[in-house]
PDB file of C-alpha atoms in Angstrom:
ATOM      1  CA  MET A   1       0.000   0.000   0.000  1.00 62.00           C
ATOM      2  CA  THR A   2       1.294   3.434  -0.895  1.00 73.00           C
ATOM      3  CA  GLU A   3       1.842   5.805   2.027  1.00 78.00           C
ATOM      4  CA  GLY A   4       2.011   9.569   1.938  1.00 81.00           C
ATOM      5  CA  LEU A   5       3.321  12.133   4.370  1.00 85.00           C
ATOM      6  CA  ILE A   6       2.451  15.813   4.388  1.00 88.00           C
ATOM      7  CA  VAL A   7       4.887  18.190   6.102  1.00 92.00           C
ATOM      8  CA  LEU A   8       3.585  21.652   7.008  1.00 93.00           C
ATOM      9  CA  ASN A   9       5.365  24.870   7.904  1.00 95.00           C
ATOM     10  CA  ALA A  10       2.720  27.283   9.146  1.00 91.00           C
ATOM     11  CA  GLY A  11       3.542  30.941   9.510  1.00 89.00           C
ATOM     12  CA  SER A  12       1.411  33.987  10.209  1.00 87.00           C
ATOM     13  CA  SER A  13       0.765  34.784   6.542  1.00 91.00           C
ATOM     14  CA  SER A  14       1.734  31.602   4.695  1.00 94.00           C
ATOM     15  CA  LEU A  15       1.417  27.844   4.818  1.00 94.00           C
ATOM     16  CA  LYS A  16       4.212  25.916   3.106  1.00 96.00           C
ATOM     17  CA  PHE A  17       4.005  22.195   2.473  1.00 95.00           C
ATOM     18  CA  ALA A  18       5.807  19.184   1.039  1.00 95.00           C
ATOM     19  CA  LEU A  19       4.221  15.860   0.090  1.00 92.00           C
ATOM     20  CA  PHE A  20       6.268  12.679   0.271  1.00 91.00           C
ATOM     21  CA  GLU A  21       5.335   9.184  -0.891  1.00 87.00           C
ATOM     22  CA  ARG A  22       6.608   5.605  -0.735  1.00 84.00           C
ATOM     23  CA  GLU A  23       5.348   2.236  -1.924  1.00 80.00           C
ATOM     24  CA  ARG A  24       6.440   0.133   1.052  1.00 80.00           C
ATOM     25  CA  GLU A  25       7.426   0.903   4.627  1.00 80.00           C
ATOM     26  CA  GLU A  26      11.046  -0.182   4.116  1.00 83.00           C
ATOM     27  CA  GLN A  27      11.522   2.288   1.254  1.00 86.00           C
ATOM     28  CA  PRO A  28      12.590   5.886   1.807  1.00 91.00           C
ATOM     29  CA  LEU A  29      10.036   8.649   1.372  1.00 90.00           C
ATOM     30  CA  GLU A  30      10.393  10.547  -1.907  1.00 92.00           C
ATOM     31  CA  LEU A  31       9.430  14.173  -2.454  1.00 94.00           C
ATOM     32  CA  ARG A  32       6.494  14.343  -4.885  1.00 92.00           C
ATOM     33  CA  ILE A  33       5.044  17.834  -4.510  1.00 94.00           C
ATOM     34  CA  ARG A  34       5.953  21.053  -2.711  1.00 96.00           C
ATOM     35  CA  GLY A  35       4.156  24.340  -2.523  1.00 97.00           C
ATOM     36  CA  ALA A  36       2.564  27.070  -0.465  1.00 97.00           C
ATOM     37  CA  ILE A  37      -0.471  29.144   0.251  1.00 96.00           C
ATOM     38  CA  GLU A  38       0.817  32.696   0.550  1.00 96.00           C
ATOM     39  CA  SER A  39      -0.802  36.047   1.399  1.00 94.00           C
ATOM     40  CA  ILE A  40      -3.334  34.315   3.639  1.00 92.00           C
ATOM     41  CA  ASP A  41      -4.531  37.592   5.186  1.00 89.00           C
ATOM     42  CA  ASP A  42      -4.956  39.486   1.887  1.00 91.00           C
ATOM     43  CA  ALA A  43      -5.637  37.504  -1.271  1.00 93.00           C
ATOM     44  CA  PRO A  44      -4.503  33.885  -0.766  1.00 95.00           C
ATOM     45  CA  HIS A  45      -2.473  32.249  -3.531  1.00 96.00           C
ATOM     46  CA  PHE A  46      -1.994  28.452  -3.661  1.00 96.00           C
ATOM     47  CA  THR A  47       0.743  26.865  -5.753  1.00 97.00           C
ATOM     48  CA  ALA A  48       1.926  23.273  -6.007  1.00 97.00           C
ATOM     49  CA  ALA A  49       5.007  22.180  -7.920  1.00 97.00           C
ATOM     50  CA  ALA A  50       6.749  18.961  -8.894  1.00 95.00           C
ATOM     51  CA  PRO A  51      10.329  18.333  -7.722  1.00 94.00           C
ATOM     52  CA  ASP A  52      11.578  19.848 -11.014  1.00 96.00           C
ATOM     53  CA  ARG A  53       9.653  23.023 -10.004  1.00 95.00           C
ATOM     54  CA  SER A  54       7.091  22.718 -12.808  1.00 97.00           C
ATOM     55  CA  ILE A  55       3.724  24.084 -11.644  1.00 96.00           C
ATOM     56  CA  LEU A  56       1.108  21.371 -11.084  1.00 94.00           C
ATOM     57  CA  ALA A  57      -1.691  23.552  -9.707  1.00 94.00           C
ATOM     58  CA  GLU A  58      -2.460  27.140  -8.858  1.00 96.00           C
ATOM     59  CA  GLN A  59      -5.450  28.813  -7.217  1.00 94.00           C
ATOM     60  CA  ARG A  60      -6.072  32.440  -6.306  1.00 95.00           C
ATOM     61  CA  TRP A  61      -8.741  33.923  -4.081  1.00 93.00           C
ATOM     62  CA  GLY A  62      -9.756  37.569  -4.165  1.00 90.00           C
ATOM     63  CA  ALA A  63      -9.206  39.981  -1.317  1.00 83.00           C
ATOM     64  CA  ALA A  64     -12.924  40.186  -0.538  1.00 85.00           C
ATOM     65  CA  GLY A  65     -14.499  37.196   1.176  1.00 83.00           C
ATOM     66  CA  HIS A  66     -11.527  34.843   0.857  1.00 84.00           C
ATOM     67  CA  PRO A  67     -11.351  31.687   3.008  1.00 87.00           C
ATOM     68  CA  GLY A  68      -9.695  31.846   6.419  1.00 88.00           C
ATOM     69  CA  TYR A  69      -6.636  29.950   7.622  1.00 89.00           C
ATOM     70  CA  ASP A  70      -8.584  26.849   8.724  1.00 90.00           C
ATOM     71  CA  GLU A  71     -10.506  26.643   5.436  1.00 93.00           C
ATOM     72  CA  LEU A  72      -7.282  27.017   3.453  1.00 93.00           C
ATOM     73  CA  LEU A  73      -5.690  24.205   5.452  1.00 91.00           C
ATOM     74  CA  ARG A  74      -8.697  21.973   4.681  1.00 91.00           C
ATOM     75  CA  TYR A  75      -8.381  22.937   0.998  1.00 93.00           C
ATOM     76  CA  LEU A  76      -4.701  21.951   1.017  1.00 92.00           C
ATOM     77  CA  ILE A  77      -5.312  18.589   2.701  1.00 87.00           C
ATOM     78  CA  ALA A  78      -8.195  17.758   0.335  1.00 88.00           C
ATOM     79  CA  TRP A  79      -6.044  18.739  -2.654  1.00 90.00           C
ATOM     80  CA  ALA A  80      -3.178  16.581  -1.390  1.00 87.00           C
ATOM     81  CA  GLU A  81      -5.418  13.556  -0.840  1.00 82.00           C
ATOM     82  CA  THR A  82      -6.774  13.908  -4.376  1.00 83.00           C
ATOM     83  CA  HIS A  83      -3.503  14.548  -6.209  1.00 75.00           C
ATOM     84  CA  ILE A  84      -0.742  12.554  -4.570  1.00 69.00           C
ATOM     85  CA  GLY A  85      -2.453   9.243  -5.254  1.00 60.00           C
ATOM     86  CA  VAL A  86      -2.168   7.685  -1.811  1.00 53.00           C
ATOM     87  CA  GLY A  87      -4.693   5.970   0.394  1.00 57.00           C
ATOM     88  CA  ASP A  88      -3.675   7.590   3.650  1.00 58.00           C
ATOM     89  CA  LEU A  89      -1.721  10.687   4.520  1.00 60.00           C
ATOM     90  CA  LEU A  90       0.382  10.406   7.666  1.00 56.00           C
TER      91      LEU A  90
END
């Protein structure tokens, strides 16, 4: 079973992340995706990139009525569960 690990670095105005994956427990985790949600207080901007830095996804929210920190974290986790292709995130 494939396992995934999400690593978060939460700051006051940004949320950075890295997604790692492995096929079996005895294998090392490999970086699959890294990214961030920046400008959380103003107009949040989500980006996700492959290890070669090519952009895999991007989402922008306007300054008016944008989601809060907790909603953005839920967005990130849901996106990760959908896109990394693993059954369970650790």
